[in-house]
mmCIF file of C-alpha atoms in Angstrom:
data_model
loop_
_atom_site.group_PDB
_atom_site.id
_atom_site.type_symbol
_atom_site.label_atom_id
_atom_site.label_comp_id
_atom_site.label_asym_id
_atom_site.label_seq_id
_atom_site.Cartn_x
_atom_site.Cartn_y
_atom_site.Cartn_z
ATOM 1 C CA UNK A 1 110.073 40.134 -91.615
ATOM 2 C CA UNK A 2 109.011 38.486 -94.846
ATOM 3 C CA UNK A 3 105.322 37.865 -95.253
ATOM 4 C CA UNK A 4 103.821 35.153 -97.406
ATOM 5 C CA UNK A 5 102.051 35.886 -100.684
ATOM 6 C CA UNK A 6 98.554 37.325 -100.644
ATOM 7 C CA UNK A 7 95.835 34.709 -100.547
ATOM 8 C CA UNK A 8 94.227 34.065 -103.930
ATOM 9 C CA UNK A 9 90.392 34.188 -104.161
ATOM 10 C CA UNK A 10 90.223 30.430 -104.819
ATOM 11 C CA UNK A 11 92.402 29.744 -101.760
ATOM 12 C CA UNK A 12 90.198 31.984 -99.599
ATOM 13 C CA UNK A 13 87.088 30.163 -100.792
ATOM 14 C CA UNK A 14 88.702 26.782 -100.070
ATOM 15 C CA UNK A 15 89.668 27.930 -96.571
ATOM 16 C CA UNK A 16 86.100 29.089 -95.900
ATOM 17 C CA UNK A 17 84.838 25.604 -96.853
ATOM 18 C CA UNK A 18 87.003 23.848 -94.265
ATOM 19 C CA UNK A 19 85.355 22.526 -91.085
ATOM 20 C CA UNK A 20 85.548 24.699 -87.976
ATOM 21 C CA UNK A 21 88.308 23.568 -85.595
ATOM 22 C CA UNK A 22 87.982 26.229 -82.870
ATOM 23 C CA UNK A 23 84.793 28.177 -82.143
ATOM 24 C CA UNK A 24 84.404 30.874 -79.489
ATOM 25 C CA UNK A 25 80.893 31.820 -78.389
ATOM 26 C CA UNK A 26 80.720 34.825 -76.063
ATOM 27 C CA UNK A 27 83.891 33.632 -74.311
ATOM 28 C CA UNK A 28 84.397 35.727 -71.174
ATOM 29 C CA UNK A 29 86.705 35.580 -68.179
ATOM 30 C CA UNK A 30 86.542 37.852 -65.152
ATOM 31 C CA UNK A 31 88.970 38.109 -62.253
ATOM 32 C CA UNK A 32 86.971 39.944 -59.602
ATOM 33 C CA UNK A 33 86.113 43.362 -61.025
ATOM 34 C CA UNK A 34 88.529 42.916 -63.964
ATOM 35 C CA UNK A 35 87.145 41.565 -67.230
ATOM 36 C CA UNK A 36 90.217 40.056 -68.902
ATOM 37 C CA UNK A 37 88.317 38.569 -71.875
ATOM 38 C CA UNK A 38 85.069 40.193 -72.906
ATOM 39 C CA UNK A 39 82.570 38.194 -74.984
ATOM 40 C CA UNK A 40 84.818 36.905 -77.783
ATOM 41 C CA UNK A 41 82.963 35.206 -80.644
ATOM 42 C CA UNK A 42 84.714 33.944 -83.795
ATOM 43 C CA UNK A 43 85.706 30.694 -85.508
ATOM 44 C CA UNK A 44 89.034 29.262 -86.690
ATOM 45 C CA UNK A 45 89.000 26.854 -89.620
ATOM 46 C CA UNK A 46 90.857 23.555 -89.655
ATOM 47 C CA UNK A 47 94.395 23.980 -90.994
ATOM 48 C CA UNK A 48 94.365 27.758 -90.459
ATOM 49 C CA UNK A 49 97.225 29.801 -89.011
ATOM 50 C CA UNK A 50 95.306 32.228 -86.810
ATOM 51 C CA UNK A 51 96.697 35.062 -84.699
ATOM 52 C CA UNK A 52 95.606 36.767 -81.487
ATOM 53 C CA UNK A 53 97.240 40.180 -81.731
ATOM 54 C CA UNK A 54 97.423 42.952 -79.154
ATOM 55 C CA UNK A 55 99.543 44.572 -76.454
ATOM 56 C CA UNK A 56 100.153 43.266 -72.948
ATOM 57 C CA UNK A 57 96.841 43.155 -71.081
ATOM 58 C CA UNK A 58 94.796 42.600 -74.240
ATOM 59 C CA UNK A 59 93.550 39.193 -73.050
ATOM 60 C CA UNK A 60 95.609 36.967 -75.363
ATOM 61 C CA UNK A 61 97.092 34.659 -72.723
ATOM 62 C CA UNK A 62 93.802 34.345 -70.825
ATOM 63 C CA UNK A 63 92.026 33.409 -74.072
ATOM 64 C CA UNK A 64 94.591 30.707 -74.872
ATOM 65 C CA UNK A 65 94.441 29.335 -71.330
ATOM 66 C CA UNK A 66 90.668 28.955 -71.658
ATOM 67 C CA UNK A 67 91.036 27.285 -75.068
ATOM 68 C CA UNK A 68 93.580 24.886 -73.555
ATOM 69 C CA UNK A 69 91.158 23.863 -70.796
ATOM 70 C CA UNK A 70 93.472 25.295 -68.134
ATOM 71 C CA UNK A 71 91.111 28.111 -67.095
ATOM 72 C CA UNK A 72 87.323 27.904 -67.022
ATOM 73 C CA UNK A 73 85.283 30.648 -68.699
ATOM 74 C CA UNK A 74 83.190 32.869 -66.440
ATOM 75 C CA UNK A 75 80.556 33.165 -69.186
ATOM 76 C CA UNK A 76 80.290 31.720 -72.675
ATOM 77 C CA UNK A 77 82.086 28.761 -74.168
ATOM 78 C CA UNK A 78 84.587 27.596 -76.764
ATOM 79 C CA UNK A 79 84.617 24.316 -78.665
ATOM 80 C CA UNK A 80 87.763 22.663 -80.009
ATOM 81 C CA UNK A 81 86.981 19.966 -82.560
ATOM 82 C CA UNK A 82 83.456 20.071 -81.114
ATOM 83 C CA UNK A 83 84.498 19.566 -77.466
ATOM 84 C CA UNK A 84 83.353 22.224 -74.968
ATOM 85 C CA UNK A 85 85.987 23.858 -72.751
ATOM 86 C CA UNK A 86 83.261 24.860 -70.282
ATOM 87 C CA UNK A 87 81.711 21.382 -69.909
ATOM 88 C CA UNK A 88 84.582 19.004 -70.691
ATOM 89 C CA UNK A 89 87.966 20.754 -70.345
ATOM 90 C CA UNK A 90 89.904 17.517 -69.751
ATOM 91 C CA UNK A 91 88.733 15.980 -73.035
ATOM 92 C CA UNK A 92 89.788 19.154 -74.902
ATOM 93 C CA UNK A 93 93.385 18.399 -73.916
ATOM 94 C CA UNK A 94 93.451 15.137 -75.898
ATOM 95 C CA UNK A 95 93.581 16.852 -79.301
ATOM 96 C CA UNK A 96 95.697 19.912 -78.521
ATOM 97 C CA UNK A 97 99.162 21.032 -77.527
ATOM 98 C CA UNK A 98 99.574 24.231 -75.533
ATOM 99 C CA UNK A 99 102.927 26.004 -75.402
ATOM 100 C CA UNK A 100 102.695 28.593 -72.662
ATOM 101 C CA UNK A 101 105.169 31.397 -72.072
ATOM 102 C CA UNK A 102 106.751 29.217 -69.353
ATOM 103 C CA UNK A 103 106.656 25.817 -70.983
ATOM 104 C CA UNK A 104 107.935 23.043 -68.681
ATOM 105 C CA UNK A 105 111.288 21.923 -70.044
ATOM 106 C CA UNK A 106 113.446 19.920 -67.655
ATOM 107 C CA UNK A 107 116.899 21.452 -67.392
ATOM 108 C CA UNK A 108 118.546 18.299 -65.986
ATOM 109 C CA UNK A 109 117.367 16.210 -68.948
ATOM 110 C CA UNK A 110 118.983 16.263 -72.375
ATOM 111 C CA UNK A 111 117.196 17.403 -75.514
ATOM 112 C CA UNK A 112 116.446 13.793 -76.451
ATOM 113 C CA UNK A 113 115.324 12.915 -72.905
ATOM 114 C CA UNK A 114 112.897 15.855 -72.846
ATOM 115 C CA UNK A 115 111.355 14.654 -76.106
ATOM 116 C CA UNK A 116 111.140 11.077 -74.794
ATOM 117 C CA UNK A 117 109.505 12.342 -71.586
ATOM 118 C CA UNK A 118 106.790 14.188 -73.522
ATOM 119 C CA UNK A 119 106.344 11.198 -75.821
ATOM 120 C CA UNK A 120 105.660 9.129 -72.667
ATOM 121 C CA UNK A 121 103.339 11.825 -71.305
ATOM 122 C CA UNK A 122 101.325 11.900 -74.535
ATOM 123 C CA UNK A 123 101.460 8.088 -74.881
ATOM 124 C CA UNK A 124 103.079 8.083 -78.297
ATOM 125 C CA UNK A 125 103.352 4.423 -79.402
ATOM 126 C CA UNK A 126 106.902 3.072 -79.096
ATOM 127 C CA UNK A 127 106.930 1.862 -82.699
ATOM 128 C CA UNK A 128 106.218 5.382 -83.997
ATOM 129 C CA UNK A 129 108.784 7.239 -81.897
ATOM 130 C CA UNK A 130 112.053 6.826 -83.848
ATOM 131 C CA UNK A 131 110.694 8.261 -87.098
ATOM 132 C CA UNK A 132 108.743 10.970 -85.286
ATOM 133 C CA UNK A 133 111.707 12.112 -83.166
ATOM 134 C CA UNK A 134 114.043 12.129 -86.158
ATOM 135 C CA UNK A 135 111.611 14.363 -88.035
ATOM 136 C CA UNK A 136 111.474 16.743 -85.055
ATOM 137 C CA UNK A 137 115.270 16.777 -84.784
ATOM 138 C CA UNK A 138 115.523 17.483 -88.508
ATOM 139 C CA UNK A 139 113.191 20.421 -88.855
ATOM 140 C CA UNK A 140 114.082 21.975 -85.493
ATOM 141 C CA UNK A 141 117.821 21.643 -86.301
ATOM 142 C CA UNK A 142 118.318 20.222 -82.784
ATOM 143 C CA UNK A 143 119.798 16.926 -83.983
ATOM 144 C CA UNK A 144 123.427 17.884 -83.225
ATOM 145 C CA UNK A 145 122.376 18.912 -79.699
ATOM 146 C CA UNK A 146 120.315 15.859 -78.733
ATOM 147 C CA UNK A 147 122.758 14.976 -75.916
ATOM 148 C CA UNK A 148 122.980 18.508 -74.509
ATOM 149 C CA UNK A 149 121.202 19.347 -71.244
ATOM 150 C CA UNK A 150 118.205 21.595 -71.788
ATOM 151 C CA UNK A 151 119.504 24.142 -69.287
ATOM 152 C CA UNK A 152 122.615 24.617 -71.445
ATOM 153 C CA UNK A 153 120.635 25.630 -74.550
ATOM 154 C CA UNK A 154 120.265 29.215 -75.756
ATOM 155 C CA UNK A 155 116.897 30.927 -75.393
ATOM 156 C CA UNK A 156 115.993 30.331 -79.024
ATOM 157 C CA UNK A 157 116.979 26.653 -78.859
ATOM 158 C CA UNK A 158 114.897 26.202 -75.705
ATOM 159 C CA UNK A 159 111.892 27.594 -77.563
ATOM 160 C CA UNK A 160 112.476 25.214 -80.472
ATOM 161 C CA UNK A 161 112.768 22.293 -78.043
ATOM 162 C CA UNK A 162 109.563 23.363 -76.258
ATOM 163 C CA UNK A 163 107.755 23.529 -79.600
ATOM 164 C CA UNK A 164 109.115 20.116 -80.588
ATOM 165 C CA UNK A 165 107.874 18.658 -77.288
ATOM 166 C CA UNK A 166 104.418 20.056 -78.064
ATOM 167 C CA UNK A 167 104.460 18.438 -81.513
ATOM 168 C CA UNK A 168 105.666 14.978 -80.492
ATOM 169 C CA UNK A 169 102.101 13.599 -80.376
ATOM 170 C CA UNK A 170 101.075 15.359 -83.627
ATOM 171 C CA UNK A 171 98.172 17.385 -82.164
ATOM 172 C CA UNK A 172 95.258 18.505 -84.298
ATOM 173 C CA UNK A 173 95.360 21.979 -82.699
ATOM 174 C CA UNK A 174 98.446 23.856 -81.542
ATOM 175 C CA UNK A 175 98.099 26.820 -79.148
ATOM 176 C CA UNK A 176 101.204 29.024 -78.889
ATOM 177 C CA UNK A 177 101.455 31.892 -76.400
ATOM 178 C CA UNK A 178 103.952 34.492 -77.691
ATOM 179 C CA UNK A 179 106.445 31.801 -78.827
ATOM 180 C CA UNK A 180 108.989 34.305 -80.213
ATOM 181 C CA UNK A 181 109.063 36.680 -77.238
ATOM 182 C CA UNK A 182 112.687 37.530 -76.397
ATOM 183 C CA UNK A 183 114.028 35.211 -79.125
ATOM 184 C CA UNK A 184 116.887 36.233 -81.443
ATOM 185 C CA UNK A 185 116.025 36.925 -85.126
ATOM 186 C CA UNK A 186 117.512 33.664 -86.473
ATOM 187 C CA UNK A 187 115.692 31.479 -83.953
ATOM 188 C CA UNK A 188 112.541 33.521 -84.548
ATOM 189 C CA UNK A 189 112.734 32.689 -88.251
ATOM 190 C CA UNK A 190 113.367 29.001 -87.476
ATOM 191 C CA UNK A 191 110.358 28.864 -85.158
ATOM 192 C CA UNK A 192 108.117 30.256 -87.877
ATOM 193 C CA UNK A 193 109.469 27.711 -90.383
ATOM 194 C CA UNK A 194 108.457 24.927 -87.980
ATOM 195 C CA UNK A 195 105.007 26.451 -87.473
ATOM 196 C CA UNK A 196 104.424 26.884 -91.215
ATOM 197 C CA UNK A 197 105.438 23.265 -91.838
ATOM 198 C CA UNK A 198 102.884 22.100 -89.272
ATOM 199 C CA UNK A 199 100.169 24.209 -90.916
ATOM 200 C CA UNK A 200 101.121 22.722 -94.295
ATOM 201 C CA UNK A 201 100.585 19.276 -92.730
ATOM 202 C CA UNK A 202 97.047 20.275 -91.720
ATOM 203 C CA UNK A 203 97.545 21.361 -88.088
ATOM 204 C CA UNK A 204 95.341 24.219 -86.855
ATOM 205 C CA UNK A 205 97.548 26.789 -85.124
ATOM 206 C CA UNK A 206 96.403 29.663 -82.896
ATOM 207 C CA UNK A 207 99.267 32.007 -81.947
ATOM 208 C CA UNK A 208 99.330 35.057 -79.709
ATOM 209 C CA UNK A 209 101.799 37.870 -80.361
ATOM 210 C CA UNK A 210 102.378 41.501 -79.487
ATOM 211 C CA UNK A 211 104.553 41.925 -82.610
ATOM 212 C CA UNK A 212 102.543 43.555 -85.388
ATOM 213 C CA UNK A 213 105.094 42.522 -88.031
ATOM 214 C CA UNK A 214 104.394 38.869 -87.199
ATOM 215 C CA UNK A 215 100.690 39.409 -87.799
ATOM 216 C CA UNK A 216 101.323 39.504 -91.551
ATOM 217 C CA UNK A 217 102.157 35.792 -91.379
ATOM 218 C CA UNK A 218 98.679 34.782 -90.252
ATOM 219 C CA UNK A 219 95.892 33.611 -92.553
ATOM 220 C CA UNK A 220 93.601 35.711 -90.363
ATOM 221 C CA UNK A 221 93.985 37.571 -87.108
ATOM 222 C CA UNK A 222 91.894 38.871 -84.240
ATOM 223 C CA UNK A 223 92.989 42.229 -82.847
ATOM 224 C CA UNK A 224 92.282 42.409 -79.113
ATOM 225 C CA UNK A 225 92.237 45.385 -76.762
ATOM 226 C CA UNK A 226 91.348 45.067 -73.064
ATOM 227 C CA UNK A 227 89.747 41.709 -73.771
ATOM 228 C CA UNK A 228 87.543 42.994 -76.595
ATOM 229 C CA UNK A 229 87.632 42.025 -80.271
ATOM 230 C CA UNK A 230 88.297 45.211 -82.288
ATOM 231 C CA UNK A 231 89.050 43.677 -85.718
ATOM 232 C CA UNK A 232 88.945 40.271 -87.394
ATOM 233 C CA UNK A 233 90.277 39.556 -90.900
ATOM 234 C CA UNK A 234 93.473 38.948 -92.856
ATOM 235 C CA UNK A 235 96.229 41.552 -92.506
ATOM 236 C CA UNK A 236 95.924 42.456 -96.173
ATOM 237 C CA UNK A 237 92.186 43.090 -96.033
ATOM 238 C CA UNK A 238 92.417 45.060 -92.785
ATOM 239 C CA UNK A 239 95.032 47.347 -94.323
ATOM 240 C CA UNK A 240 93.037 47.696 -97.544
ATOM 241 C CA UNK A 241 89.888 48.629 -95.621
ATOM 242 C CA UNK A 242 91.646 51.233 -93.472
ATOM 243 C CA UNK A 243 89.606 54.022 -95.100
ATOM 244 C CA UNK A 244 91.927 56.860 -94.009
ATOM 245 C CA UNK A 245 95.047 58.191 -95.721
ATOM 246 C CA UNK A 246 98.351 58.123 -93.888
ATOM 247 C CA UNK A 247 101.321 60.515 -93.857
ATOM 248 C CA UNK A 248 104.836 59.688 -92.635
ATOM 249 C CA UNK A 249 106.339 62.873 -91.179
ATOM 250 C CA UNK A 250 110.044 62.910 -90.125
ATOM 251 C CA UNK A 251 110.310 65.188 -87.087
ATOM 252 C CA UNK A 252 112.504 65.799 -84.040
ATOM 253 C CA UNK A 253 111.001 65.286 -80.556
ATOM 254 C CA UNK A 254 108.390 63.033 -82.112
ATOM 255 C CA UNK A 255 106.377 62.465 -78.927
ATOM 256 C CA UNK A 256 106.061 66.210 -78.313
ATOM 257 C CA UNK A 257 105.207 66.767 -81.976
ATOM 258 C CA UNK A 258 102.455 64.155 -81.771
ATOM 259 C CA UNK A 259 100.835 66.014 -78.881
ATOM 260 C CA UNK A 260 101.151 69.314 -80.772
ATOM 261 C CA UNK A 261 99.224 68.214 -83.878
ATOM 262 C CA UNK A 262 96.566 65.883 -82.489
ATOM 263 C CA UNK A 263 94.094 68.726 -82.081
ATOM 264 C CA UNK A 264 94.812 70.094 -85.578
ATOM 265 C CA UNK A 265 91.748 70.117 -87.859
ATOM 266 C CA UNK A 266 91.842 67.178 -90.267
ATOM 267 C CA UNK A 267 94.123 65.011 -88.133
ATOM 268 C CA UNK A 268 92.303 61.752 -87.330
ATOM 269 C CA UNK A 269 95.123 60.301 -85.235
ATOM 270 C CA UNK A 270 98.898 60.218 -84.876
ATOM 271 C CA UNK A 271 101.392 57.606 -83.686
ATOM 272 C CA UNK A 272 105.156 57.674 -83.160
ATOM 273 C CA UNK A 273 107.296 55.358 -85.320
ATOM 274 C CA UNK A 274 110.913 55.976 -84.314
ATOM 275 C CA UNK A 275 111.844 59.434 -85.600
ATOM 276 C CA UNK A 276 108.630 59.763 -87.605
ATOM 277 C CA UNK A 277 104.983 60.418 -87.012
ATOM 278 C CA UNK A 278 102.328 58.414 -88.814
ATOM 279 C CA UNK A 279 99.453 60.859 -89.146
ATOM 280 C CA UNK A 280 95.987 59.711 -90.214
ATOM 281 C CA UNK A 281 94.270 62.365 -92.334
ATOM 282 C CA UNK A 282 91.272 62.751 -94.619
ATOM 283 C CA UNK A 283 93.399 63.736 -97.608
ATOM 284 C CA UNK A 284 97.187 63.352 -97.693
ATOM 285 C CA UNK A 285 97.851 65.780 -100.551
ATOM 286 C CA UNK A 286 95.802 68.606 -99.017
ATOM 287 C CA UNK A 287 96.763 68.059 -95.377
ATOM 288 C CA UNK A 288 100.537 67.463 -95.683
ATOM 289 C CA UNK A 289 101.597 71.124 -96.228
ATOM 290 C CA UNK A 290 99.353 72.330 -93.405
ATOM 291 C CA UNK A 291 100.705 69.760 -90.925
ATOM 292 C CA UNK A 292 104.334 70.492 -91.819
ATOM 293 C CA UNK A 293 103.714 74.245 -91.486
ATOM 294 C CA UNK A 294 102.007 73.819 -88.106
ATOM 295 C CA UNK A 295 104.904 71.759 -86.751
ATOM 296 C CA UNK A 296 107.502 74.259 -87.993
ATOM 297 C CA UNK A 297 105.556 77.146 -86.470
ATOM 298 C CA UNK A 298 105.586 75.216 -83.164
ATOM 299 C CA UNK A 299 109.402 75.012 -83.330
ATOM 300 C CA UNK A 300 109.958 71.457 -84.591
ATOM 301 C CA UNK A 301 112.486 70.426 -87.246
ATOM 302 C CA UNK A 302 110.370 68.705 -89.896
ATOM 303 C CA UNK A 303 111.269 66.751 -93.046
ATOM 304 C CA UNK A 304 109.104 66.091 -96.077
ATOM 305 C CA UNK A 305 105.727 64.509 -95.343
ATOM 306 C CA UNK A 306 105.058 61.541 -97.631
ATOM 307 C CA UNK A 307 101.942 59.391 -98.132
ATOM 308 C CA UNK A 308 102.464 55.789 -96.945
ATOM 309 C CA UNK A 309 100.370 52.635 -96.808
ATOM 310 C CA UNK A 310 98.910 52.092 -93.327
ATOM 311 C CA UNK A 311 100.781 49.562 -91.193
ATOM 312 C CA UNK A 312 98.957 47.011 -89.074
ATOM 313 C CA UNK A 313 99.857 49.117 -86.057
ATOM 314 C CA UNK A 314 98.101 52.065 -87.722
ATOM 315 C CA UNK A 315 95.059 49.844 -88.306
ATOM 316 C CA UNK A 316 95.103 48.671 -84.692
ATOM 317 C CA UNK A 317 95.294 52.209 -83.281
ATOM 318 C CA UNK A 318 92.457 53.350 -85.550
ATOM 319 C CA UNK A 319 90.270 50.365 -84.623
ATOM 320 C CA UNK A 320 90.791 51.010 -80.905
ATOM 321 C CA UNK A 321 89.804 54.635 -81.387
ATOM 322 C CA UNK A 322 86.725 53.541 -83.311
ATOM 323 C CA UNK A 323 85.731 51.031 -80.611
ATOM 324 C CA UNK A 324 85.890 53.661 -77.881
ATOM 325 C CA UNK A 325 86.880 53.280 -74.208
ATOM 326 C CA UNK A 326 86.904 49.782 -72.722
#
């Protein structure tokens, strides 16, 4: 997936000067003995495209539900445009749109009727609707399908309609919970085009995803693991600050090979990427021959080990290891 250009220093400084739109302060949610979100504290600037990144069970959905005023924090608070989700969750909802993983489209209504329904729900003035709906039809590419029942749309088109319904009242803050999950590549690209257009118009967008390749699209991202914050920065700066060299090692039976070399001196970590291992080492040039030799001695078919730049998945795995057990 294409990523945008690296942020220039002047652009980073300008972003840092923007007012805070979303601020988390020790945000915590427990379900009995399970701590789903564990003391999250960070701020999102107005007009920022911000990502919550992590695997299933990382706490992404629970965090977004608290930000949306749907779920009360157990401890801590978050403020959206200065309004507290702990003290005034209903007022938070006035300035946001929240697209959950099961957004409520109505299958027996057409595309246009769904948009009109949400315009009524959000009390969009009648005089503003025609221009607003035409703009949504245009950039979602749903115009030719405005008379089609929502239940007859493809999965990707349903997601674009759900996003359009969220945008009909032009919210200041948009919360998206894994909007591209299970969506085909073309619709995935179209969804991101819509999101980037909203950010360009000044909307603050907080998106959760389990896809590390999508994380490169964010201005900044928070990496979550078992409800904890393990890293917070732009993708570029996280990769640059990795601090460990990485080898890509083509090998058969990659999962077995990973187990075979993890205890090898000098190996800081190893992860499987298809038919390759990504091996974190202190020094790629010195460690590559030794790792290849060890794998061959153990009976694996091994290709040439090459130094590679760390991926965001490499960064995430290393940060989890650094943070220790949850």
